[in-house]
Amino acid sequence: MGETTVPPTAGLPLTWSDLLPWGAGDFSQQLSAWLGVPQVQLECSGTSALMVALRALRTLKPGRSEVIAPAYTCPLVALAIAQCGLHLRLCDLRADALDMDSARLQQLCSDKTLAVLPTHLCGRVADVDAALQCARAVGAYVIEDAAQALGARSNGSTVGMQGDVGFFSLAVGKGLSTFEGGVLLARDAEIRAALQAQGQRTKFSWWWELRRSVELLGYAALYRPSGLGVAYGKPLAASLARGDWVEAAGDDFDDMIPQHRLGRWRQTVGARALQRLAAFQQQTADQARNRIAQLKACGFEVVEDAVPHAQGVWPVLLLRLPSPQSRDAMLQAHWGDGSGLSLPFVHVLPDYGRYDHVLAAARQDDVTQARDWAQRLLAISNSPWLDDARFARLLGDLQQVVA
Ligand SMILES: *Cc1c(COP(=O)(O)O)cnc(C)c1O
């Protein structure tokens, strides 16, 4: 087509000067200041951060073995819970918001529950208060899965501080990236100490650090309009040609979650890029506001924060289309052409099949509403590289598809 390939989400591009190995200061301190929290703890991925949190909370409540997550979430969450020797339960979603149904959550909570995971999916702020009420009634913890929501705020402070623990992802595609990385935060000093003690068990690995450093260099080189055709467009087209939507969406994860330290040089790169994150998020928020208004004016349902007084972040614009058929038709027409359409996740967790071995009893949990969401959601990239003309064409095609 000759047009640039738009990345599926609005990631912050790196500049060559981000890669200088000196003089950027301490990343974790800068990130704490940026978020307005006393302290953050760096891990090698969001998933690894979740595992550190689960193990730390288990030392505080050793008798508890169940973790409740939304039925529509990243499969890595299920893998992390299994790797910690814990049991997943799946909570169905509300019909009117992309968030856990609190009546269902209440039924799932018991004295076996270690933690509940309200999830700020695609930057949309979830109702953490509702999760806290259910969790507190049975003495369980709340871990905010804010993997896709670095920079999102609620009630005047960053997401992740309302529950007992919060975590962000620094993976490619989630905003600020050290290729892979994770961030833990906690309000309570006792829980922070438990997270630290658990985190200190993780060892530095030269092999992983070398690999991730090379990958980060590749990201710096190719995450630009001229590079994404090769780095993202080609493999995507190959997956779609095979009809493999799970691979196309990047939902094909291996069982084993590596745990190691986030190395110094990658922290320096993160610290430099962080200087530009607020301005970038302002730009993408402005673009989102403008495009959401256009989508709504055409009668489309745009997914918003689940609570009032929240300011989510906008890696993508999320639409709920009227039917699975219209959603699939739009993907068939445009997923492979680099216009920036994608799916947050292809399925609810029990519908992948490939994750059945970690779901166990959770395969029997009712996921009716979540499945409906999974079949009708469509993500439009909010990358600035999706220009107004191309967005206007997508909007025109969307109107045709639902007509
Ligand atoms: C990506 C993601 C994770 C895992 O984060 P990684 O840094 O990729 O390990 C967890 N939860 C959600 C909702 C995610 O989108």
mmCIF file of C-alpha atoms in Angstrom, residues 8-239:
data_model
loop_
_atom_site.group_PDB
_atom_site.id
_atom_site.type_symbol
_atom_site.label_atom_id
_atom_site.label_comp_id
_atom_site.label_asym_id
_atom_site.label_seq_id
_atom_site.Cartn_x
_atom_site.Cartn_y
_atom_site.Cartn_z
ATOM 1 C CA PRO A 8 -1.355 -1.369 17.578
ATOM 2 C CA THR A 9 -0.906 0.878 20.621
ATOM 3 C CA ALA A 10 0.570 4.315 21.313
ATOM 4 C CA GLY A 11 4.034 3.445 22.596
ATOM 5 C CA LEU A 12 6.486 6.220 23.414
ATOM 6 C CA PRO A 13 9.189 6.160 20.720
ATOM 7 C CA LEU A 14 12.819 6.201 21.870
ATOM 8 C CA THR A 15 15.403 8.663 20.616
ATOM 9 C CA TRP A 16 19.061 7.806 20.045
ATOM 10 C CA SER A 17 20.129 9.985 22.988
ATOM 11 C CA ASP A 18 17.959 7.813 25.301
ATOM 12 C CA LEU A 19 20.514 5.068 24.682
ATOM 13 C CA LEU A 20 23.470 6.915 26.253
ATOM 14 C CA PRO A 21 24.593 4.874 29.245
ATOM 15 C CA TRP A 22 25.349 7.763 31.651
ATOM 16 C CA GLY A 23 23.886 10.767 33.388
ATOM 17 C CA ALA A 24 20.186 9.980 33.577
ATOM 18 C CA GLY A 25 19.936 9.567 37.352
ATOM 19 C CA ASP A 26 18.060 6.883 39.266
ATOM 20 C CA PHE A 27 15.100 5.495 37.322
ATOM 21 C CA SER A 28 13.118 4.163 40.270
ATOM 22 C CA GLN A 29 13.440 7.498 42.118
ATOM 23 C CA GLN A 30 12.384 9.461 39.039
ATOM 24 C CA LEU A 31 9.464 7.161 38.423
ATOM 25 C CA SER A 32 8.339 7.457 42.077
ATOM 26 C CA ALA A 33 8.466 11.257 41.782
ATOM 27 C CA TRP A 34 6.648 11.170 38.437
ATOM 28 C CA LEU A 35 3.894 9.012 39.927
ATOM 29 C CA GLY A 36 3.829 10.945 43.223
ATOM 30 C CA VAL A 37 4.423 7.873 45.390
ATOM 31 C CA PRO A 38 7.030 7.261 48.120
ATOM 32 C CA GLN A 39 8.733 4.367 46.371
ATOM 33 C CA VAL A 40 8.511 1.958 43.442
ATOM 34 C CA GLN A 41 10.163 -1.417 42.967
ATOM 35 C CA LEU A 42 11.475 -2.405 39.544
ATOM 36 C CA GLU A 43 11.043 -5.921 38.188
ATOM 37 C CA CYS A 44 11.860 -7.545 34.844
ATOM 38 C CA SER A 45 8.244 -7.625 33.577
ATOM 39 C CA GLY A 46 4.709 -6.870 34.651
ATOM 40 C CA THR A 47 4.093 -10.584 35.008
ATOM 41 C CA SER A 48 7.163 -11.016 37.188
ATOM 42 C CA ALA A 49 5.996 -8.053 39.295
ATOM 43 C CA LEU A 50 2.646 -9.790 39.771
ATOM 44 C CA MET A 51 4.427 -12.975 40.854
ATOM 45 C CA VAL A 52 6.545 -11.070 43.369
ATOM 46 C CA ALA A 53 3.340 -9.482 44.719
ATOM 47 C CA LEU A 54 1.484 -12.783 44.981
ATOM 48 C CA ARG A 55 4.369 -14.501 46.781
ATOM 49 C CA ALA A 56 4.829 -11.534 49.117
ATOM 50 C CA LEU A 57 1.127 -11.424 50.030
ATOM 51 C CA ARG A 58 1.164 -15.170 50.565
ATOM 52 C CA THR A 59 3.855 -14.785 53.211
ATOM 53 C CA LEU A 60 1.412 -12.453 55.010
ATOM 54 C CA LYS A 61 -1.613 -14.771 54.614
ATOM 55 C CA PRO A 62 -0.174 -18.250 54.087
ATOM 56 C CA GLY A 63 -3.456 -20.158 54.289
ATOM 57 C CA ARG A 64 -4.983 -18.610 51.181
ATOM 58 C CA SER A 65 -4.721 -20.078 47.690
ATOM 59 C CA GLU A 66 -7.179 -18.417 45.283
ATOM 60 C CA VAL A 67 -6.728 -15.343 43.102
ATOM 61 C CA ILE A 68 -9.693 -13.743 41.327
ATOM 62 C CA ALA A 69 -9.116 -11.998 37.987
ATOM 63 C CA PRO A 70 -11.462 -10.739 35.264
ATOM 64 C CA ALA A 71 -12.287 -13.452 32.705
ATOM 65 C CA TYR A 72 -11.102 -11.146 29.914
ATOM 66 C CA THR A 73 -7.496 -10.279 30.657
ATOM 67 C CA CYS A 74 -3.937 -10.986 29.606
ATOM 68 C CA PRO A 75 -3.212 -14.755 29.600
ATOM 69 C CA LEU A 76 0.092 -13.969 31.367
ATOM 70 C CA VAL A 77 -1.969 -13.290 34.501
ATOM 71 C CA ALA A 78 -3.214 -16.888 34.485
ATOM 72 C CA LEU A 79 0.307 -18.219 33.852
ATOM 73 C CA ALA A 80 1.748 -16.118 36.700
ATOM 74 C CA ILE A 81 -0.865 -17.340 39.184
ATOM 75 C CA ALA A 82 -0.227 -20.964 38.207
ATOM 76 C CA GLN A 83 3.557 -20.555 38.430
ATOM 77 C CA CYS A 84 3.102 -19.320 42.019
ATOM 78 C CA GLY A 85 1.174 -22.484 42.859
ATOM 79 C CA LEU A 86 -2.066 -20.542 43.341
ATOM 80 C CA HIS A 87 -5.520 -21.183 41.880
ATOM 81 C CA LEU A 88 -7.251 -18.792 39.524
ATOM 82 C CA ARG A 89 -10.956 -17.945 39.646
ATOM 83 C CA LEU A 90 -12.533 -15.961 36.826
ATOM 84 C CA CYS A 91 -14.947 -13.118 37.457
ATOM 85 C CA ASP A 92 -17.435 -12.235 34.731
ATOM 86 C CA LEU A 93 -17.698 -8.628 33.532
ATOM 87 C CA ARG A 94 -20.450 -6.075 33.899
ATOM 88 C CA ALA A 95 -22.673 -5.635 30.867
ATOM 89 C CA ASP A 96 -22.370 -1.846 31.013
ATOM 90 C CA ALA A 97 -18.636 -1.444 31.744
ATOM 91 C CA LEU A 98 -15.406 -3.224 30.946
ATOM 92 C CA ASP A 99 -14.866 -4.154 34.580
ATOM 93 C CA MET A 100 -15.592 -6.984 37.003
ATOM 94 C CA ASP A 101 -19.221 -7.518 38.006
ATOM 95 C CA SER A 102 -19.225 -6.871 41.755
ATOM 96 C CA ALA A 103 -22.181 -9.162 42.456
ATOM 97 C CA ARG A 104 -20.240 -12.008 40.838
ATOM 98 C CA LEU A 105 -17.055 -10.971 42.578
ATOM 99 C CA GLN A 106 -18.788 -11.127 45.907
ATOM 100 C CA GLN A 107 -19.952 -14.702 45.185
ATOM 101 C CA LEU A 108 -16.415 -15.774 44.238
ATOM 102 C CA CYS A 109 -14.747 -14.251 47.304
ATOM 103 C CA SER A 110 -14.227 -16.587 50.253
ATOM 104 C CA ASP A 111 -11.792 -17.307 53.075
ATOM 105 C CA LYS A 112 -9.663 -19.046 50.421
ATOM 106 C CA THR A 113 -9.177 -15.796 48.492
ATOM 107 C CA LEU A 114 -5.666 -14.367 48.671
ATOM 108 C CA ALA A 115 -6.173 -11.494 46.233
ATOM 109 C CA VAL A 116 -8.584 -9.852 43.809
ATOM 110 C CA LEU A 117 -7.200 -8.225 40.636
ATOM 111 C CA PRO A 118 -9.215 -5.241 39.391
ATOM 112 C CA THR A 119 -7.678 -4.526 35.983
ATOM 113 C CA HIS A 120 -7.255 -1.148 34.278
ATOM 114 C CA LEU A 121 -7.605 -2.708 30.850
ATOM 115 C CA CYS A 122 -6.330 -0.656 27.907
ATOM 116 C CA GLY A 123 -5.831 2.313 30.221
ATOM 117 C CA ARG A 124 -9.490 2.429 31.297
ATOM 118 C CA VAL A 125 -9.730 2.946 35.047
ATOM 119 C CA ALA A 126 -11.507 0.118 36.892
ATOM 120 C CA ASP A 127 -13.630 0.380 40.035
ATOM 121 C CA VAL A 128 -11.059 -0.468 42.693
ATOM 122 C CA ASP A 129 -13.404 0.553 45.555
ATOM 123 C CA ALA A 130 -15.910 -2.117 44.558
ATOM 124 C CA ALA A 131 -13.129 -4.736 44.487
ATOM 125 C CA LEU A 132 -11.834 -3.520 47.857
ATOM 126 C CA GLN A 133 -15.279 -3.902 49.434
ATOM 127 C CA CYS A 134 -15.598 -7.511 48.273
ATOM 128 C CA ALA A 135 -12.008 -8.356 49.204
ATOM 129 C CA ARG A 136 -12.110 -6.715 52.643
ATOM 130 C CA ALA A 137 -15.301 -8.578 53.552
ATOM 131 C CA VAL A 138 -13.348 -11.852 53.391
ATOM 132 C CA GLY A 139 -9.944 -10.529 54.509
ATOM 133 C CA ALA A 140 -8.352 -10.707 51.044
ATOM 134 C CA TYR A 141 -5.933 -8.314 49.344
ATOM 135 C CA VAL A 142 -6.456 -6.205 46.229
ATOM 136 C CA ILE A 143 -3.762 -6.073 43.540
ATOM 137 C CA GLU A 144 -4.431 -3.459 40.844
ATOM 138 C CA ASP A 145 -3.363 -4.784 37.453
ATOM 139 C CA ALA A 146 -2.333 -1.483 35.905
ATOM 140 C CA ALA A 147 -0.066 -3.123 33.300
ATOM 141 C CA GLN A 148 -1.601 -0.990 30.532
ATOM 142 C CA ALA A 149 -2.240 2.099 32.638
ATOM 143 C CA LEU A 150 1.016 3.824 33.580
ATOM 144 C CA GLY A 151 0.069 7.494 33.960
ATOM 145 C CA ALA A 152 -3.631 6.865 34.653
ATOM 146 C CA ARG A 153 -5.046 8.659 37.676
ATOM 147 C CA SER A 154 -8.074 8.265 39.886
ATOM 148 C CA ASN A 155 -9.256 10.432 42.786
ATOM 149 C CA GLY A 156 -6.226 12.647 42.353
ATOM 150 C CA SER A 157 -3.538 9.994 42.562
ATOM 151 C CA THR A 158 -1.961 7.359 40.351
ATOM 152 C CA VAL A 159 -3.789 4.085 39.848
ATOM 153 C CA GLY A 160 -2.183 1.302 41.856
ATOM 154 C CA MET A 161 -2.289 3.113 45.193
ATOM 155 C CA GLN A 162 -5.923 2.485 46.086
ATOM 156 C CA GLY A 163 -5.540 -1.269 46.383
ATOM 157 C CA ASP A 164 -2.875 -2.983 48.497
ATOM 158 C CA VAL A 165 -0.451 -3.459 45.595
ATOM 159 C CA GLY A 166 -0.360 -2.129 42.053
ATOM 160 C CA PHE A 167 1.811 -3.012 39.095
ATOM 161 C CA PHE A 168 2.675 -1.468 35.732
ATOM 162 C CA SER A 169 4.243 -3.068 32.683
ATOM 163 C CA LEU A 170 7.163 -1.540 30.788
ATOM 164 C CA ALA A 171 6.814 -4.042 27.932
ATOM 165 C CA VAL A 172 6.819 -2.989 24.299
ATOM 166 C CA GLY A 173 3.391 -1.654 23.421
ATOM 167 C CA LYS A 174 2.399 -0.588 26.924
ATOM 168 C CA GLY A 175 3.650 2.991 26.788
ATOM 169 C CA LEU A 176 7.035 3.591 28.356
ATOM 170 C CA SER A 177 9.268 0.642 27.520
ATOM 171 C CA THR A 178 12.516 -0.964 28.630
ATOM 172 C CA PHE A 179 11.585 -3.724 26.155
ATOM 173 C CA GLU A 180 10.381 -5.748 29.144
ATOM 174 C CA GLY A 181 10.011 -4.365 32.612
ATOM 175 C CA GLY A 182 7.638 -4.104 35.541
ATOM 176 C CA VAL A 183 6.937 -1.697 38.375
ATOM 177 C CA LEU A 184 5.470 -2.484 41.798
ATOM 178 C CA LEU A 185 3.967 -0.017 44.215
ATOM 179 C CA ALA A 186 2.123 -0.255 47.503
ATOM 180 C CA ARG A 187 0.544 2.243 49.861
ATOM 181 C CA ASP A 188 1.336 0.417 53.086
ATOM 182 C CA ALA A 189 4.899 0.246 54.454
ATOM 183 C CA GLU A 190 4.505 -3.315 55.758
ATOM 184 C CA ILE A 191 3.423 -4.536 52.330
ATOM 185 C CA ARG A 192 6.259 -2.607 50.669
ATOM 186 C CA ALA A 193 8.687 -4.379 52.992
ATOM 187 C CA ALA A 194 7.207 -7.758 52.053
ATOM 188 C CA LEU A 195 7.492 -6.897 48.345
ATOM 189 C CA GLN A 196 11.112 -5.886 48.824
ATOM 190 C CA ALA A 197 11.993 -9.031 50.708
ATOM 191 C CA GLN A 198 10.404 -11.107 47.963
ATOM 192 C CA GLY A 199 12.036 -9.069 45.198
ATOM 193 C CA GLN A 200 15.483 -9.576 46.687
ATOM 194 C CA ARG A 201 15.205 -13.279 45.958
ATOM 195 C CA THR A 202 15.378 -12.479 42.227
ATOM 196 C CA LYS A 203 18.883 -12.785 40.736
ATOM 197 C CA PHE A 204 20.594 -10.776 38.031
ATOM 198 C CA SER A 205 21.057 -12.792 34.828
ATOM 199 C CA TRP A 206 23.688 -11.789 32.264
ATOM 200 C CA TRP A 207 21.970 -13.933 29.645
ATOM 201 C CA TRP A 208 18.572 -12.296 30.056
ATOM 202 C CA GLU A 209 20.013 -8.804 30.362
ATOM 203 C CA LEU A 210 22.077 -9.184 27.211
ATOM 204 C CA ARG A 211 19.090 -10.539 25.329
ATOM 205 C CA ARG A 212 16.740 -7.786 26.520
ATOM 206 C CA SER A 213 19.360 -5.096 25.806
ATOM 207 C CA VAL A 214 19.721 -6.264 22.203
ATOM 208 C CA GLU A 215 15.923 -6.366 21.910
ATOM 209 C CA LEU A 216 15.690 -2.831 23.314
ATOM 210 C CA LEU A 217 18.219 -1.621 20.715
ATOM 211 C CA GLY A 218 16.104 -3.280 18.022
ATOM 212 C CA TYR A 219 13.041 -1.518 19.403
ATOM 213 C CA ALA A 220 14.827 1.864 19.359
ATOM 214 C CA ALA A 221 15.842 1.244 15.742
ATOM 215 C CA LEU A 222 12.532 -0.071 14.404
ATOM 216 C CA TYR A 223 9.792 1.612 16.456
ATOM 217 C CA ARG A 224 9.424 4.424 13.923
ATOM 218 C CA PRO A 225 7.246 4.796 10.845
ATOM 219 C CA SER A 226 9.978 3.453 8.553
ATOM 220 C CA GLY A 227 10.728 0.376 10.659
ATOM 221 C CA LEU A 228 7.352 -0.955 11.742
ATOM 222 C CA GLY A 229 6.529 -2.538 8.401
ATOM 223 C CA VAL A 230 9.373 -5.002 8.929
ATOM 224 C CA ALA A 231 9.182 -5.333 12.708
ATOM 225 C CA TYR A 232 5.386 -5.507 13.118
ATOM 226 C CA GLY A 233 3.574 -5.502 9.768
ATOM 227 C CA LYS A 234 5.292 -8.492 8.155
ATOM 228 C CA PRO A 235 4.921 -10.970 11.043
ATOM 229 C CA LEU A 236 1.339 -9.770 11.592
ATOM 230 C CA ALA A 237 0.450 -10.407 7.945
ATOM 231 C CA ALA A 238 1.996 -13.885 8.181
ATOM 232 C CA SER A 239 -0.056 -14.752 11.282
#
